[in-house]
Amino acid sequence: MGIQKRLVGSYLVVICLTVLILEIFLNVSVRYYYFHNIERILMNQAELSASFFQQYFAEEDLEKESERLLKGFANHSDAQVQIISSSGRLLQDSNGLQGDKVITADVQSAIHGQPGTWRGKDPVTGESILAVAYPLQANEVIVGEVRFITSLTETIHTVDQITILLIGVGLLVIVIVTILGLLLSWTITRSIKDLKQAADKMTEGDFSIRVHKRYQDELGSLADTLNMMASRISKSEQLKNDFISSVSHELRTPLTSIKGWAITLKANGGENRPLLQDGLEIIESESDRLTHMVDELLDFSKLDNGRIAIHPAPVDLTELLQHIGRQLAPRAVRQGISLEVSVKEPLPFIQADENRLKQIMINLIDNSLKFTPPSGHILIEAHTVPGKVVITVEDTGSGIAEADLENVLHKFYKGDPHASGSGLGLSISDQIIKLHHGVLRIDSVPGEGTRVQIDLPV
Amino acid sequence: MSSKFIKIGVMLTTLWLLGGCRVPATPIDMIKPPLSEASKQRYDTSQELIKLLPDKAQLVAPLQGQEGHDISFGDMDGDGIDEAVVVYEDNKEAGKPLKAALFKQQNEEWKVVSEIQGFGYGLEYAGFLDLDHDGFNELALGWSLGEAGNGLDVYKLSQDKLKLFSKKAYHGELNLK
């Protein structure tokens, strides 16, 4: 069963029950209110008449004075009033009826001293009537009774009208609630249908689809999430494609160079000794580049599968940084960049995987060298703060655009899709620092330089 | 949300129906003559006395005598200070039974001393008279049952309580002599 049906259905059940209970309650109340009050009023009038009779007219002869008494009894009442003798004979009637014997339940009851009421049909006209009889006592003896009779036609009519009105209102409420329920559920199901359609499209592989957000509600935020998911999937798809093409390109460049030199050396390497030397050197360095690249790819796939392991051992950071400085100094000199390692205080030994740390530092400095123009400056600095060691690599390079900054740690991401490299270096570094329970942070101002900070726990 | 309002509306209507519709007084009920100086004092006294009656009691003026005033004054115990009698319909009880209350003034303050039950549909007469010529006034109350006749109750005051002295029916004009 659909959400709409369920919502509207449950709404309807609840409101129908509520309306039904209210209707029953109201109708019973109205009925009781009218009939009970009419009976009570008649009973009061009868009682009042009877008590006056008992107080002041007890000495008089009921039958003889009945005409006068009737006028008094009927004085304040619109009802039909009768005076009945103790034997049940009709003495006087305000409607002018003559001497029949009355034998209804109320009269019988009053003859025996108990006020009685009776509801039924008039034997002649068939009209619904309510009669109240009250004993007339004179000196503790029942000498007759006074009887008040009202037609119920108008009461029944009024009560019926109110009942119809109440049922009408009840039905109106049900209709209004049903429409409201339909509208409400429509606003929900519409959003859900949109989401489902979009999700179906995405299942088919179309990630360009976007869900239209209708309301700022849970479904609206679900739509946002779905849209974001789709855009990320398309972006990572894009990254993957870029990665494959750039890696192929990266692998191809050294291979081309190696093959070129191999052909050259094969043709005339035997005679030209210096050429052979140069060629072999280039082949060697290009092979190194290839190896480095393949290592990176392997690292990455290991990281991705969570299979990478670090082997912590005490590391002398000062020594490590100096060593890396020395190692990369020639390249810096070649590019006309000043590379400075500044460790002003003795650093504690930390538990870390030395090779991995070296790999990270080389990667970071390599990045700086790549993006720093000649006569630029690269500063490697380390100091301690309570609980951790902070290593920074700062350059005066081209910097990273703000839009790229949050993505540079993502795998495959490259600021410039055509730049060389796999786009994995920083991602791998970040992962390794995380394995050391450290933090890698990058701040950058485009055009001014980049600062990478590594916090490692001691 | 709006179904909630409808429900509340229905509930209030129910309460209103069950509570009995108390329609405010109609304009015609509000017409009455402005106070004169003499009637002002009477009015003040009656306001004071009404406060001593049960809530929503309706004063009943006698049809005969007292020029249609709600309150009759007279000295019953012979102390020289007038007592007052007020007849009212008690709205609280079913059928609005008639009741009469006798007030006595003590230190400028009115107090209910005795209450008695009335009969019939209305008050025909209320007054203080010395009917048995014993020097003390009796309270005479004529209750009416329309054309059927009237009933006269005469009460004496004894130990600050009204005691029924005589009871009789009369027809037409009341003759107290």
XYZ file of C-alpha atoms in Angstrom:
635
model
C 0.000 0.000 0.000
C 1.344 3.418 -0.943
C 2.252 6.103 1.542
C -0.580 8.276 0.307
C -3.163 5.575 0.874
C -1.727 4.746 4.283
C -1.608 8.378 5.399
C -5.046 9.285 4.156
C -6.422 5.978 5.409
C -5.119 6.401 8.934
C -6.221 10.024 8.942
C -9.654 8.948 7.857
C -9.927 6.192 10.440
C -8.904 8.531 13.244
C -11.206 11.337 12.210
C -14.122 8.993 11.516
C -13.762 7.496 14.981
C -13.477 10.916 16.567
C -16.453 12.273 14.681
C -18.481 9.146 15.407
C -17.795 9.324 19.139
C -18.532 13.044 19.205
C -21.711 12.589 17.176
C -23.013 9.884 19.469
C -22.116 11.904 22.526
C -23.622 15.124 21.184
C -26.799 13.542 19.907
C -27.403 11.665 23.134
C -26.727 14.874 25.063
C -29.092 16.947 22.926
C -31.815 14.322 23.162
C -31.391 14.064 26.902
C -31.240 17.841 27.280
C -34.567 18.385 25.535
C -36.611 15.452 26.758
C -35.294 15.505 30.287
C -35.828 19.233 30.653
C -39.353 19.133 29.264
C -40.220 16.361 31.673
C -38.630 18.232 34.546
C -40.472 21.458 33.749
C -43.812 19.658 33.588
C -43.044 17.844 36.807
C -42.188 21.136 38.518
C -45.385 22.745 37.346
C -47.410 19.789 38.495
C -45.653 19.723 41.815
C -46.157 23.443 42.310
C -49.866 23.135 41.564
C -50.276 20.116 43.788
C -48.471 21.681 46.714
C -50.532 24.864 46.457
C -53.659 22.761 46.433
C -52.478 20.814 49.447
C -51.611 24.013 51.346
C -54.656 26.149 50.713
C -57.473 24.314 48.953
C -57.452 21.054 50.867
C -60.828 21.871 52.363
C -62.494 22.440 49.040
C -64.332 19.860 46.996
C -62.112 18.923 44.082
C -64.897 17.997 41.721
C -66.940 21.127 42.290
C -64.062 23.549 42.222
C -62.217 21.748 39.429
C -62.993 24.354 36.795
C -61.529 27.175 38.889
C -58.560 25.103 39.978
C -57.781 24.099 36.414
C -57.540 27.755 35.419
C -55.046 28.302 38.212
C -53.032 25.170 37.439
C -52.907 26.030 33.748
C -52.039 29.642 34.494
C -48.331 29.403 33.874
C -48.182 26.452 31.534
C -48.626 26.054 27.806
C -49.203 22.357 28.327
C -52.574 20.664 28.319
C -53.678 20.390 31.952
C -56.107 17.826 33.329
C -57.613 17.283 36.734
C -58.417 13.645 37.355
C -60.402 12.215 40.210
C -58.987 9.629 42.562
C -60.866 6.985 40.628
C -59.128 7.973 37.424
C -62.078 9.850 35.915
C -61.294 12.992 33.941
C -62.852 15.961 35.768
C -61.460 18.893 33.814
C -59.350 19.320 30.755
C -57.902 22.547 29.447
C -58.515 21.276 25.905
C -62.184 20.692 26.732
C -62.107 16.880 26.688
C -64.906 15.191 28.550
C -65.081 12.565 31.245
C -63.235 9.513 29.909
C -61.371 7.268 32.234
C -57.630 7.764 31.873
C -55.554 4.655 32.453
C -52.030 5.521 31.321
C -49.064 4.590 33.486
C -48.543 8.072 34.895
C -52.140 8.302 36.103
C -51.947 4.847 37.681
C -48.770 5.808 39.470
C -50.203 9.104 40.746
C -53.321 7.419 42.083
C -51.033 5.399 44.310
C -49.310 8.535 45.536
C -46.235 8.523 43.292
C -45.733 11.174 40.636
C -45.650 9.434 37.253
C -44.539 10.175 33.726
C -45.605 8.538 30.501
C -44.427 8.940 26.955
C -46.430 7.576 24.086
C -48.899 8.257 21.329
C -52.157 10.049 21.768
C -54.783 7.326 21.299
C -56.908 9.547 19.061
C -54.548 11.695 17.007
C -51.524 9.412 17.184
C -49.320 12.361 18.155
C -46.283 11.762 20.354
C -46.998 13.107 23.796
C -45.386 13.307 27.200
C -47.632 13.275 30.270
C -46.814 13.918 33.905
C -49.300 13.180 36.663
C -48.973 14.367 40.244
C -51.191 13.339 43.149
C -53.393 16.006 44.758
C -53.467 15.433 48.502
C -55.844 16.868 51.036
C -55.125 16.025 54.632
C -52.916 13.057 53.745
C -55.580 11.580 51.454
C -55.227 11.429 47.721
C -58.306 13.135 46.347
C -57.249 13.218 42.733
C -54.394 14.206 40.522
C -53.244 16.951 38.230
C -51.848 15.945 34.861
C -49.722 17.992 32.476
C -49.489 16.829 28.881
C -47.289 18.223 26.152
C -47.026 17.416 22.478
C -43.573 16.201 21.512
C -43.961 16.899 17.806
C -41.983 20.110 17.923
C -39.379 18.715 20.290
C -38.801 15.667 18.084
C -38.628 17.941 15.073
C -36.083 20.229 16.756
C -33.991 17.339 18.033
C -34.034 15.767 14.575
C -32.949 19.045 13.038
C -30.057 19.362 15.468
C -29.117 15.738 14.770
C -29.092 16.401 11.032
C -27.038 19.538 11.582
C -24.535 17.677 13.743
C -24.223 14.826 11.255
C -23.789 17.394 8.492
C -21.012 19.127 10.388
C -19.415 15.758 11.122
C -19.457 14.807 7.441
C -18.048 18.207 6.531
C -15.222 17.676 8.997
C -14.511 14.262 7.482
C -14.482 15.722 3.971
C -12.188 18.589 5.003
C -9.816 16.236 6.788
C -9.778 13.858 3.838
C -8.892 16.679 1.462
C -6.242 17.940 3.856
C -4.858 14.429 4.210
C -4.723 14.037 0.442
C -2.952 17.377 0.062
C -0.497 16.623 2.835
C 0.334 13.160 1.588
C 0.605 14.540 -1.929
C 3.313 16.962 -0.798
C 5.211 13.995 0.640
C 4.708 11.470 -2.116
C 5.525 14.044 -4.786
C 8.978 14.576 -3.292
C 9.462 10.842 -2.853
C 8.456 10.172 -6.453
C 10.997 12.750 -7.612
C 13.672 11.088 -5.508
C 12.787 7.647 -6.782
C 12.884 8.748 -10.401
C 16.267 10.359 -9.908
C 17.576 7.300 -8.049
C 16.328 5.084 -10.907
C 18.184 7.230 -13.425
C 21.325 7.018 -11.303
C 20.965 3.248 -11.140
C 21.016 3.284 -14.920
C 24.287 5.201 -14.730
C 23.110 8.714 -15.474
C 24.773 10.817 -12.785
C 24.050 14.095 -14.529
C 20.469 13.969 -13.216
C 19.581 16.331 -10.344
C 16.575 16.043 -8.031
C 14.333 19.077 -7.822
C 14.110 20.147 -4.199
C 10.516 21.098 -3.355
C 10.504 21.759 0.385
C 13.034 22.520 3.099
C 12.251 19.294 4.925
C 13.838 15.891 5.496
C 13.040 14.871 1.932
C 14.523 18.157 0.740
C 17.788 17.444 2.524
C 17.658 13.881 1.166
C 17.384 15.404 -2.313
C 20.395 17.596 -1.536
C 22.347 14.576 -0.337
C 21.417 12.602 -3.433
C 22.453 15.493 -5.652
C 25.724 15.840 -3.826
C 26.326 12.097 -4.092
C 25.647 12.196 -7.817
C 27.992 15.123 -8.343
C 30.722 13.438 -6.341
C 30.302 10.229 -8.237
C 30.566 12.079 -11.538
C 33.564 13.988 -10.249
C 35.375 10.870 -9.092
C 34.485 9.252 -12.394
C 36.083 12.234 -14.071
C 39.115 11.988 -11.777
C 39.493 8.326 -12.532
C 39.449 8.979 -16.253
C 41.928 11.824 -15.875
C 44.096 9.605 -13.724
C 44.168 6.793 -16.222
C 45.033 9.105 -19.064
C 47.661 10.977 -17.055
C 49.227 7.805 -15.672
C 49.375 6.308 -19.131
C 50.994 9.502 -20.290
C 53.376 9.539 -17.330
C 54.359 5.938 -17.950
C 54.731 6.539 -21.623
C 57.073 9.543 -21.379
C 60.019 7.718 -19.701
C 59.321 4.666 -21.819
C 59.543 6.759 -24.985
C 62.756 8.290 -23.757
C 64.208 4.889 -22.798
C 63.205 3.380 -26.108
C 64.602 6.380 -28.042
C 67.921 6.090 -26.320
C 68.006 2.325 -26.712
C 67.515 2.739 -30.455
C 70.141 5.490 -30.630
C 72.662 3.481 -28.637
C 71.921 0.348 -30.641
C 72.635 2.235 -33.855
C 75.857 3.993 -32.891
C 76.492 3.586 -29.177
C 79.482 1.309 -29.781
C 81.674 4.041 -31.268
C 80.585 7.092 -29.255
C 81.652 6.538 -25.682
C 80.268 9.843 -24.156
C 76.962 9.374 -25.956
C 76.712 5.880 -24.541
C 77.419 7.249 -21.081
C 74.749 9.955 -21.390
C 72.260 7.570 -22.862
C 72.701 5.003 -20.120
C 72.396 7.672 -17.466
C 69.170 8.936 -18.931
C 67.861 5.392 -19.266
C 68.731 4.834 -15.629
C 67.055 8.010 -14.361
C 63.992 7.400 -16.498
C 63.793 3.854 -15.170
C 63.985 5.313 -11.666
C 61.113 7.595 -12.491
C 59.106 4.665 -13.768
C 59.896 2.665 -10.650
C 58.946 5.569 -8.456
C 55.681 5.886 -10.267
C 54.848 2.227 -10.073
C 55.801 2.263 -6.353
C 53.379 5.115 -5.836
C 50.651 3.210 -7.604
C 51.365 0.144 -5.513
C 51.361 2.204 -2.330
C 48.129 3.720 -3.304
C 46.407 0.448 -4.045
C 47.717 -0.904 -0.740
C 46.442 2.192 1.094
C 43.131 1.878 -0.606
C 42.777 -1.713 0.506
C 44.097 -0.883 3.968
C 46.960 -3.305 3.491
C 49.737 -0.800 4.054
C 51.637 -1.298 7.262
C 54.077 1.012 8.976
C 56.999 -0.272 10.999
C 57.608 2.229 13.783
C 61.071 2.567 15.197
C 62.834 5.413 17.005
C 63.630 8.077 14.429
C 66.054 10.972 14.795
C 64.087 13.697 13.026
C 66.955 16.193 12.941
C 69.165 13.722 11.149
C 66.357 12.717 8.836
C 65.556 16.306 7.801
C 69.232 17.193 7.314
C 69.699 14.102 5.199
C 66.764 14.934 2.977
C 68.018 18.526 2.674
C 71.359 17.298 1.501
C 69.753 14.790 -0.868
C 67.589 17.382 -2.620
C 70.078 20.255 -2.468
C 71.595 19.545 -5.933
C 68.197 19.678 -7.607
C 67.390 22.937 -5.778
C 70.656 24.420 -6.918
C 69.925 23.284 -10.466
C 66.584 25.093 -10.347
C 68.077 28.178 -8.679
C 66.007 27.746 -5.543
C 67.413 28.117 -2.045
C 66.515 25.118 0.111
C 67.069 25.625 3.828
C 66.652 23.148 6.665
C 66.251 24.901 10.002
C 66.135 22.892 13.184
C 66.872 25.298 16.033
C 66.183 23.027 18.967
C 66.998 19.409 19.736
C 64.101 17.242 18.615
C 63.032 14.186 20.560
C 63.190 10.741 19.003
C 59.784 9.716 17.783
C 58.277 6.350 17.005
C 57.761 6.372 13.251
C 58.458 4.509 10.061
C 61.604 6.240 8.861
C 61.282 5.235 5.230
C 57.702 6.397 5.064
C 58.563 9.726 6.696
C 61.380 10.167 4.224
C 58.981 9.377 1.408
C 56.569 12.027 2.652
C 59.215 14.699 3.092
C 60.632 14.025 -0.361
C 57.179 14.150 -1.808
C 56.408 17.478 -0.133
C 59.712 19.083 -1.079
C 59.383 17.676 -4.576
C 55.999 19.380 -4.861
C 57.493 22.649 -3.611
C 60.359 22.396 -6.088
C 57.899 21.668 -8.859
C 55.813 24.781 -8.186
C 58.452 27.257 -7.054
C 60.000 29.471 -9.708
C 63.778 30.091 -9.839
C 65.178 32.347 -7.092
C 62.396 31.097 -4.876
C 62.849 29.882 -1.371
C 61.964 26.652 0.406
C 62.227 26.423 4.186
C 62.029 23.150 6.104
C 61.586 23.758 9.784
C 60.846 21.622 12.826
C 60.064 22.387 16.439
C 58.325 20.800 19.396
C 55.144 21.790 21.124
C 53.816 19.921 24.160
C 52.925 16.385 23.094
C 53.994 16.654 19.496
C 56.590 17.584 16.910
C 55.659 20.052 14.192
C 57.410 19.884 10.816
C 56.673 22.542 8.221
C 57.611 22.821 4.572
C 57.172 26.385 3.341
C 57.763 27.658 -0.170
C 57.385 30.844 -2.143
C 55.788 28.999 -5.027
C 52.676 29.587 -7.059
C 50.363 28.473 -4.259
C 47.143 26.533 -4.523
C 43.821 28.062 -5.493
C 41.265 28.069 -2.722
C 38.905 25.830 -4.691
C 41.642 23.216 -5.093
C 42.892 23.431 -1.526
C 40.221 21.188 -0.054
C 40.709 18.613 -2.801
C 44.470 18.283 -2.960
C 44.430 15.548 -0.331
C 41.945 13.525 -2.378
C 43.302 10.734 -4.488
C 43.779 11.371 -8.227
C 43.199 15.089 -7.718
C 45.478 17.406 -9.596
C 45.201 21.177 -9.620
C 46.059 21.132 -13.287
C 44.837 17.975 -15.020
C 47.699 18.219 -17.543
C 50.474 18.557 -15.000
C 52.803 15.623 -14.605
C 52.444 13.168 -11.721
C 49.813 10.735 -10.674
C 47.878 13.018 -8.325
C 48.467 10.477 -5.600
C 51.446 11.899 -3.719
C 49.671 14.136 -1.228
C 46.866 11.654 -0.779
C 49.353 8.934 0.104
C 51.274 11.292 2.431
C 48.091 12.201 4.213
C 47.172 8.548 4.662
C 50.577 7.694 6.061
C 50.522 10.635 8.500
C 47.123 9.409 9.630
C 48.582 5.972 10.213
C 51.109 7.727 12.481
C 48.178 9.348 14.315
C 49.357 12.701 13.049
C 47.764 15.508 11.099
C 48.715 16.980 7.736
C 47.528 20.515 7.053
C 47.969 22.697 4.007
C 47.649 26.477 3.953
C 48.221 28.379 0.803
C 47.911 31.848 -0.668
C 47.821 31.754 -4.461
C 50.799 33.611 -5.876
C 52.597 33.838 -2.539
C 53.347 30.303 -1.500
C 52.268 27.206 0.303
C 52.846 25.967 3.823
C 52.435 22.309 4.680
C 52.434 21.422 8.344
C 52.783 17.940 9.792
C 51.972 17.309 13.429
C 53.363 14.043 14.761
C 52.687 12.839 18.297
C 55.783 12.226 20.397
C -3.661 21.234 12.013
C -6.994 22.748 11.075
C -8.714 19.485 11.951
C -7.517 20.189 15.477
C -9.295 23.553 15.387
C -12.450 21.916 14.154
C -12.257 19.405 16.972
C -11.758 22.154 19.539
C -14.659 24.072 18.025
C -16.923 21.043 18.220
C -15.866 20.452 21.821
C -16.540 24.067 22.815
C -19.923 23.914 21.129
C -20.664 20.757 23.070
C -19.677 22.375 26.351
C -21.759 25.383 25.475
C -24.762 23.202 24.665
C -24.316 21.131 27.812
C -23.711 24.150 29.996
C -27.038 25.584 28.876
C -27.055 28.605 26.698
C -26.825 31.702 28.852
C -28.043 34.390 26.527
C -27.300 37.878 27.829
C -30.290 40.001 28.858
C -32.328 41.388 25.983
C -32.575 45.179 25.533
C -36.192 45.278 26.668
C -35.150 43.858 30.034
C -32.867 46.816 30.564
C -35.494 49.543 30.517
C -36.282 50.952 33.952
C -36.949 54.373 35.425
C -34.019 56.398 36.728
C -33.586 56.627 40.480
C -35.340 59.347 42.451
C -33.937 60.510 45.763
C -36.417 58.500 47.796
C -36.062 55.427 45.695
C -32.289 55.790 45.816
C -32.175 54.803 49.449
C -34.535 51.949 48.777
C -32.387 50.909 45.875
C -29.252 50.961 47.992
C -30.953 48.906 50.661
C -32.245 46.441 48.106
C -28.766 46.106 46.622
C -27.448 45.404 50.081
C -30.129 42.814 50.695
C -29.686 41.150 47.300
C -26.066 40.579 48.185
C -27.201 38.487 51.132
C -29.415 36.324 48.930
C -28.162 33.311 47.022
C -26.549 33.966 43.644
C -28.825 34.744 40.729
C -31.867 35.117 42.974
C -34.612 37.127 41.276
C -36.634 39.473 43.441
C -40.409 39.153 43.136
C -42.604 42.201 43.690
C -46.088 41.716 45.161
C -48.956 42.424 42.792
C -50.908 44.215 45.491
C -49.734 46.879 47.917
C -46.234 48.350 48.380
C -46.635 50.144 45.029
C -44.819 47.371 43.258
C -41.663 47.584 45.386
C -39.609 44.447 45.879
C -39.000 45.070 49.566
C -41.522 45.556 52.365
C -40.515 47.149 55.636
C -42.151 46.836 59.040
C -41.303 46.377 62.700
C -42.081 42.857 63.905
C -40.282 42.575 67.211
C -41.275 45.981 68.554
C -37.734 47.304 68.947
C -38.512 50.346 66.843
C -36.243 49.272 64.001
C -37.917 48.071 60.806
C -37.416 44.590 59.540
C -37.487 43.901 55.810
C -38.939 41.013 53.842
C -37.871 40.024 50.373
C -39.498 37.394 48.208
C -37.319 35.868 45.530
C -37.075 33.081 43.024
C -34.196 30.788 43.729
C -32.683 30.188 40.342
C -30.376 27.478 41.512
C -33.019 24.921 42.261
C -35.161 23.309 39.617
C -38.482 24.976 38.942
C -37.451 28.309 40.487
C -39.256 27.862 43.816
C -40.403 31.000 45.631
C -38.766 31.841 48.919
C -39.149 34.671 51.394
C -36.307 36.024 53.474
C -36.687 38.199 56.577
C -33.909 40.691 57.261
C -33.136 42.425 60.495
C -30.974 45.495 60.896
C -28.305 45.236 63.544
C -25.776 48.050 63.955
C -26.605 49.464 60.525
C -26.042 46.071 59.011
C -28.657 43.823 57.516
C -28.740 40.155 58.398
C -30.955 37.306 57.251
C -32.831 36.051 60.289
C -35.285 33.624 58.795
C -36.229 32.061 55.514
C -39.486 30.416 54.553
C -40.823 28.458 51.601
C -43.354 30.043 49.260
C -46.070 28.515 47.122
C -47.728 29.083 43.776
C -46.604 31.059 40.771
C -46.248 34.485 42.276
C -46.520 36.856 45.179
C -49.875 38.529 45.554
C -49.282 40.483 48.721
C -46.515 41.141 51.208
C -46.817 43.341 54.271
C -46.453 43.803 58.011
C -49.731 44.084 59.927
C -50.898 43.556 63.481
C -53.689 41.110 62.698
C -54.313 39.713 66.192
C -53.892 43.074 67.894
C -51.212 41.833 70.301
C -49.101 44.909 69.709
C -46.644 43.155 67.435
C -46.825 43.170 63.679
C -47.238 39.893 61.824
C -45.825 39.149 58.406
C -48.563 38.487 55.870
C -47.628 36.855 52.556
C -50.220 36.185 49.892
C -49.183 33.533 47.380
C -50.966 33.324 44.072
C -52.016 30.457 41.840
C -53.667 32.649 39.247
C -57.393 32.221 38.843
C -57.472 29.207 41.088
C -57.130 31.519 44.042
C -54.548 32.695 46.525
C -53.159 31.463 49.784
C -52.408 33.742 52.707
C -49.713 32.790 55.183
C -49.365 34.785 58.371
C -46.098 34.476 60.285
C -45.159 35.631 63.745
C -41.620 36.304 64.817
C -40.519 34.387 67.831
C -36.922 34.202 68.964
C -35.784 35.554 65.615
C -37.574 32.751 63.753
C -40.673 33.056 61.645
C -43.410 30.742 62.911
C -46.488 29.999 60.835
C -49.489 31.505 62.596
C -52.291 30.906 60.149
C -52.877 29.699 56.632
C -55.959 30.200 54.529
C -57.174 30.461 50.979
C -58.761 33.585 49.613
C -60.192 34.580 46.314
C -60.148 37.918 44.654
C -59.379 41.006 46.734
C -57.591 40.355 49.998
C -59.468 41.498 53.064
C -57.223 41.400 56.077
C -59.671 42.770 58.573
